[in-house]
Amino acid sequence: MTLEQGKKVYFASDNHLGAPTSAQSLPREKKFVAWLDRIKADAAAIYLMGDLFDFWFEYKKVVPKGFTRTLGKLAELSDAGIKITYFVGNHDLWMNGYFEEELNIPVFHAPQRITINDTSFFIGHGDGLGPGDKGFKRMKKVFTNGLCKWLFRWLHPDLGVQLGQYMSVSNKMISGDGDATFLGEDKEWLVQYAKRKLETQHSDYFVFGHRHLPLEIQLNERSKYINLGDWIHYYTYAVFDGEKLSLEKLDVQSH
């Protein structure tokens, strides 16, 4: 991708809309929608890096109720020609065509390499990567098992969605934010993952979510790791202006 003069690329992750309840997440959703409305003036592309929803499961003819403001705004921006890309996280990995068909937003289930203005990025949600995150790695084998998904789909949506929301909010091993404290660079497993990737192929930036911590760590002279934080405690996001990527924070008082 080559950016036009004055255009930017935005990255955001971990909104967890719907948690802990729809009513309590509504103010956060309104802030996010207002942010989307503001950046549409200069956004060439937006990368949503996973866990936009605290729980999401697509039945053949049913998707979870709610999130009308967010889905409507994404549809508006997509229809306006802004390229939006979605990476599933550990809370919304059961996407199966709705975003592609209804919103024209491609969905990726694994990290991707992209190039913008000759700057290379390695991006993804970050769950299950590197030497840590062992609890989720075990759970993911269950979540992605074809038989388990088939059985879950046979639950009535009222029961299935309620069960999924309960597990998502109450189980810290699933939610992934129970250990959202900085471990030190040598213990941050996504940092270790990025450093191992650099041994075989260079990327100027590694951009992930999942950790719920806004982090900027220099990996070597030419490569940087950025974690996007979240839209629960930090309201942080990243912006690429065509030359450099910066981590920025929303002024929540003005939204």
Short mmCIF file of C-alpha atoms in Angstrom, two decimals:
data_model
loop_
_atom_site.label_atom_id
_atom_site.label_comp_id
_atom_site.label_asym_id
_atom_site.label_seq_id
_atom_site.Cartn_x
_atom_site.Cartn_y
_atom_site.Cartn_z
CA MET A 1 0.00 0.00 0.00
CA THR A 2 1.19 3.50 -0.85
CA LEU A 3 -0.34 6.32 1.15
CA GLU A 4 -1.56 9.47 -0.50
CA GLN A 5 -0.29 12.76 0.90
CA GLY A 6 -1.91 13.48 4.26
CA LYS A 7 -3.40 10.01 4.68
CA LYS A 8 -2.75 7.74 7.66
CA VAL A 9 -3.21 4.15 8.80
CA TYR A 10 -4.78 3.38 12.18
CA PHE A 11 -4.49 0.32 14.41
CA ALA A 12 -6.75 -0.47 17.39
CA SER A 13 -7.43 -3.54 19.52
CA ASP A 14 -9.25 -5.00 22.52
CA ASN A 15 -12.48 -3.05 22.87
CA HIS A 16 -14.30 -6.03 24.43
CA LEU A 17 -17.67 -4.51 23.66
CA GLY A 18 -20.42 -6.10 25.68
CA ALA A 19 -18.31 -6.61 28.81
CA PRO A 20 -19.03 -6.77 31.61
CA THR A 21 -22.57 -5.90 30.48
CA SER A 22 -24.03 -4.21 27.42
CA ALA A 23 -25.09 -1.19 29.48
CA GLN A 24 -21.66 -0.77 31.04
CA SER A 25 -19.82 -1.09 27.74
CA LEU A 26 -22.09 1.37 25.89
CA PRO A 27 -20.14 4.51 26.93
CA ARG A 28 -16.94 2.87 25.68
CA GLU A 29 -18.63 1.93 22.43
CA LYS A 30 -19.78 5.51 21.90
CA LYS A 31 -16.21 6.75 22.43
CA PHE A 32 -14.93 4.24 19.89
CA VAL A 33 -17.57 5.18 17.31
CA ALA A 34 -16.80 8.88 17.82
CA TRP A 35 -13.12 8.10 17.25
CA LEU A 36 -13.92 6.23 14.04
CA ASP A 37 -15.99 9.20 12.89
CA ARG A 38 -13.10 11.56 13.60
CA ILE A 39 -10.37 9.58 11.84
CA LYS A 40 -12.42 8.99 8.69
CA ALA A 41 -11.17 12.36 7.40
CA ASP A 42 -7.58 11.14 6.96
CA ALA A 43 -7.75 7.35 7.29
CA ALA A 44 -6.59 5.39 4.27
CA ALA A 45 -6.86 2.14 6.20
CA ILE A 46 -7.92 0.87 9.61
CA TYR A 47 -6.68 -2.37 11.15
CA LEU A 48 -8.90 -3.77 13.90
CA MET A 49 -6.62 -6.14 15.74
CA GLY A 50 -9.04 -8.42 17.55
CA ASP A 51 -11.39 -8.68 20.52
CA LEU A 52 -13.59 -5.88 19.29
CA PHE A 53 -16.33 -7.89 20.99
CA ASP A 54 -16.01 -9.66 24.31
CA PHE A 55 -17.88 -12.57 22.76
CA TRP A 56 -18.81 -13.25 19.15
CA PHE A 57 -20.14 -16.41 17.57
CA GLU A 58 -21.72 -16.65 14.14
CA TYR A 59 -24.52 -19.11 13.65
CA LYS A 60 -25.61 -19.81 10.09
CA LYS A 61 -28.36 -17.18 10.22
CA VAL A 62 -27.70 -15.41 13.54
CA VAL A 63 -25.06 -13.09 15.01
CA PRO A 64 -25.02 -11.69 18.56
CA LYS A 65 -27.48 -8.92 19.32
CA GLY A 66 -26.18 -5.38 19.82
CA PHE A 67 -23.19 -3.31 18.64
CA THR A 68 -25.41 -1.46 16.16
CA ARG A 69 -23.47 1.80 16.43
CA THR A 70 -20.13 0.11 15.79
CA LEU A 71 -21.29 -2.07 12.91
CA GLY A 72 -23.11 0.86 11.31
CA LYS A 73 -20.06 3.11 11.50
CA LEU A 74 -17.80 0.40 10.10
CA ALA A 75 -20.24 -0.10 7.23
CA GLU A 76 -20.23 3.65 6.56
CA LEU A 77 -16.44 3.86 6.47
CA SER A 78 -16.12 0.74 4.35
CA ASP A 79 -18.70 2.06 1.89
CA ALA A 80 -16.74 5.32 1.73
CA GLY A 81 -13.71 3.43 0.44
CA ILE A 82 -11.63 3.23 3.62
CA LYS A 83 -9.85 -0.11 3.71
CA ILE A 84 -10.72 -1.90 6.96
CA THR A 85 -9.09 -5.19 7.93
CA TYR A 86 -10.03 -7.39 10.89
CA PHE A 87 -7.86 -9.83 12.82
CA VAL A 88 -9.76 -12.18 15.08
CA GLY A 89 -8.76 -12.35 18.73
CA ASN A 90 -9.32 -14.98 21.37
CA HIS A 91 -12.81 -13.64 22.14
CA ASP A 92 -14.10 -13.34 18.58
CA LEU A 93 -12.33 -16.15 16.73
CA TRP A 94 -15.66 -17.69 15.65
CA MET A 95 -16.14 -15.31 12.73
CA ASN A 96 -17.41 -17.02 9.63
CA GLY A 97 -18.25 -14.63 6.81
CA TYR A 98 -20.49 -11.96 8.35
CA PHE A 99 -17.92 -9.15 8.23
CA GLU A 100 -16.86 -10.06 4.70
CA GLU A 101 -20.40 -10.34 3.34
CA GLU A 102 -22.12 -7.48 5.20
CA LEU A 103 -19.31 -4.96 5.67
CA ASN A 104 -16.79 -5.85 2.95
CA ILE A 105 -14.15 -6.23 5.67
CA PRO A 106 -11.66 -9.08 5.18
CA VAL A 107 -10.99 -11.19 8.27
CA PHE A 108 -7.70 -12.90 9.11
CA HIS A 109 -7.22 -15.70 11.61
CA ALA A 110 -3.41 -15.55 11.69
CA PRO A 111 -0.74 -12.80 11.71
CA GLN A 112 0.13 -11.18 8.40
CA ARG A 113 3.01 -9.28 6.88
CA ILE A 114 2.08 -6.02 5.18
CA THR A 115 4.05 -3.19 3.59
CA ILE A 116 3.01 0.46 3.69
CA ASN A 117 5.20 3.07 1.98
CA ASP A 118 8.12 0.61 1.95
CA THR A 119 7.76 0.12 5.73
CA SER A 120 7.26 -3.50 6.75
CA PHE A 121 4.82 -4.61 9.44
CA PHE A 122 4.12 -7.96 11.09
CA ILE A 123 0.68 -7.69 12.67
CA GLY A 124 -1.87 -9.85 14.46
CA HIS A 125 -3.89 -10.08 17.64
CA GLY A 126 -1.08 -11.84 19.49
CA ASP A 127 -2.92 -14.64 21.26
CA GLY A 128 -1.17 -18.00 21.40
CA LEU A 129 2.13 -16.70 20.03
CA GLY A 130 5.54 -17.12 21.59
CA PRO A 131 6.62 -19.19 24.59
CA GLY A 132 3.87 -18.08 27.01
CA ASP A 133 0.06 -17.79 26.93
CA LYS A 134 -0.13 -21.48 27.79
CA GLY A 135 -3.63 -21.32 29.26
CA PHE A 136 -5.12 -19.90 26.11
CA LYS A 137 -3.18 -22.29 23.89
CA ARG A 138 -4.89 -25.16 25.66
CA MET A 139 -8.29 -23.51 25.41
CA LYS A 140 -7.82 -22.62 21.74
CA LYS A 141 -7.52 -26.29 20.84
CA VAL A 142 -11.02 -26.71 22.21
CA PHE A 143 -12.41 -23.49 20.72
CA THR A 144 -11.19 -24.30 17.22
CA ASN A 145 -12.05 -27.98 17.26
CA GLY A 146 -14.54 -28.70 14.49
CA LEU A 147 -16.66 -31.05 16.57
CA CYS A 148 -16.83 -28.60 19.49
CA LYS A 149 -17.92 -25.77 17.20
CA TRP A 150 -20.52 -27.99 15.58
CA LEU A 151 -21.93 -29.00 18.95
CA PHE A 152 -21.99 -25.41 20.20
CA ARG A 153 -23.83 -24.29 17.07
CA TRP A 154 -26.65 -26.67 17.95
CA LEU A 155 -27.32 -24.74 21.14
CA HIS A 156 -30.15 -22.25 20.80
CA PRO A 157 -28.56 -18.79 20.26
CA ASP A 158 -30.20 -17.44 23.43
CA LEU A 159 -28.44 -20.14 25.42
CA GLY A 160 -25.22 -20.26 23.43
CA VAL A 161 -24.58 -16.50 23.48
CA GLN A 162 -25.47 -16.25 27.17
CA LEU A 163 -23.11 -19.11 28.00
CA GLY A 164 -20.32 -17.64 25.86
CA GLN A 165 -20.70 -14.19 27.44
CA TYR A 166 -20.65 -15.66 30.94
CA MET A 167 -17.49 -17.65 30.27
CA SER A 168 -15.81 -14.72 28.54
CA VAL A 169 -16.41 -12.28 31.39
CA SER A 170 -15.88 -14.61 34.33
CA ASN A 171 -12.97 -16.80 33.28
CA LYS A 172 -9.66 -14.94 33.37
CA MET A 173 -7.87 -17.74 31.54
CA ILE A 174 -10.16 -17.10 28.59
CA SER A 175 -10.34 -13.33 28.85
CA GLY A 176 -6.56 -12.96 28.80
CA ASP A 177 -6.45 -9.80 30.93
CA GLY A 178 -5.89 -11.30 34.35
CA ASP A 179 -2.12 -10.79 34.03
CA ALA A 180 -2.15 -7.44 32.25
CA THR A 181 0.94 -6.13 33.99
CA PHE A 182 4.33 -5.48 32.47
CA LEU A 183 6.52 -8.52 33.05
CA GLY A 184 9.80 -7.00 31.97
CA GLU A 185 11.11 -7.13 28.44
CA ASP A 186 12.79 -10.50 28.96
CA LYS A 187 9.49 -12.07 30.10
CA GLU A 188 7.12 -10.49 27.59
CA TRP A 189 6.38 -13.48 25.38
CA LEU A 190 5.25 -11.39 22.41
CA VAL A 191 8.54 -9.52 22.55
CA GLN A 192 10.38 -12.85 22.56
CA TYR A 193 8.24 -14.02 19.65
CA ALA A 194 9.09 -10.88 17.65
CA LYS A 195 12.81 -11.26 18.35
CA ARG A 196 12.70 -14.85 17.09
CA LYS A 197 10.92 -13.71 13.94
CA LEU A 198 13.68 -11.17 13.34
CA GLU A 199 16.20 -14.00 13.18
CA THR A 200 14.71 -15.13 9.86
CA GLN A 201 13.05 -12.01 8.39
CA HIS A 202 13.14 -8.31 9.16
CA SER A 203 10.05 -6.26 9.97
CA ASP A 204 10.21 -2.59 10.85
CA TYR A 205 7.28 -2.92 13.24
CA PHE A 206 5.60 -5.75 15.13
CA VAL A 207 2.08 -4.69 16.12
CA PHE A 208 -0.10 -6.77 18.43
CA GLY A 209 -2.96 -6.45 20.88
CA HIS A 210 -4.12 -9.05 23.42
CA ARG A 211 -1.86 -7.96 26.31
CA HIS A 212 -4.08 -4.96 27.19
CA LEU A 213 -0.93 -2.92 27.78
CA PRO A 214 0.27 -0.02 25.64
CA LEU A 215 3.93 -0.84 25.05
CA GLU A 216 6.71 0.43 22.81
CA ILE A 217 9.89 -1.64 22.91
CA GLN A 218 12.90 -1.24 20.64
CA LEU A 219 13.89 -4.72 19.45
CA ASN A 220 17.03 -3.64 17.62
CA GLU A 221 18.27 -0.58 15.76
CA ARG A 222 15.74 -1.01 12.96
CA SER A 223 12.76 -2.79 14.49
CA LYS A 224 10.18 -1.90 17.16
CA TYR A 225 7.47 -3.83 18.99
CA ILE A 226 4.20 -2.04 19.77
CA ASN A 227 1.32 -3.35 21.81
CA LEU A 228 -1.87 -1.41 21.23
CA GLY A 229 -3.22 -1.51 24.77
CA ASP A 230 -7.01 -1.53 25.01
CA TRP A 231 -10.22 0.52 24.99
CA ILE A 232 -11.14 -0.40 28.55
CA HIS A 233 -8.48 1.25 30.70
CA TYR A 234 -6.11 3.00 28.30
CA TYR A 235 -7.98 4.01 25.11
CA THR A 236 -4.76 3.75 23.11
CA TYR A 237 -4.18 3.14 19.42
CA ALA A 238 -1.38 3.43 16.87
CA VAL A 239 -1.06 5.72 13.86
CA PHE A 240 1.25 5.37 10.87
CA ASP A 241 1.74 8.67 9.03
CA GLY A 242 3.68 7.20 6.13
CA GLU A 243 7.05 7.44 7.84
CA LYS A 244 6.74 6.36 11.47
CA LEU A 245 4.32 4.51 13.73
CA SER A 246 3.33 6.18 16.99
CA LEU A 247 1.27 5.01 19.95
CA GLU A 248 -1.37 7.58 20.89
CA LYS A 249 -4.04 7.95 23.57
CA LEU A 250 -7.61 9.13 23.13
CA ASP A 251 -8.63 12.16 25.16
CA VAL A 252 -11.59 10.44 26.80
CA GLN A 253 -12.69 13.66 28.51
CA SER A 254 -13.53 15.21 25.15
CA HIS A 255 -15.55 12.21 23.94
#
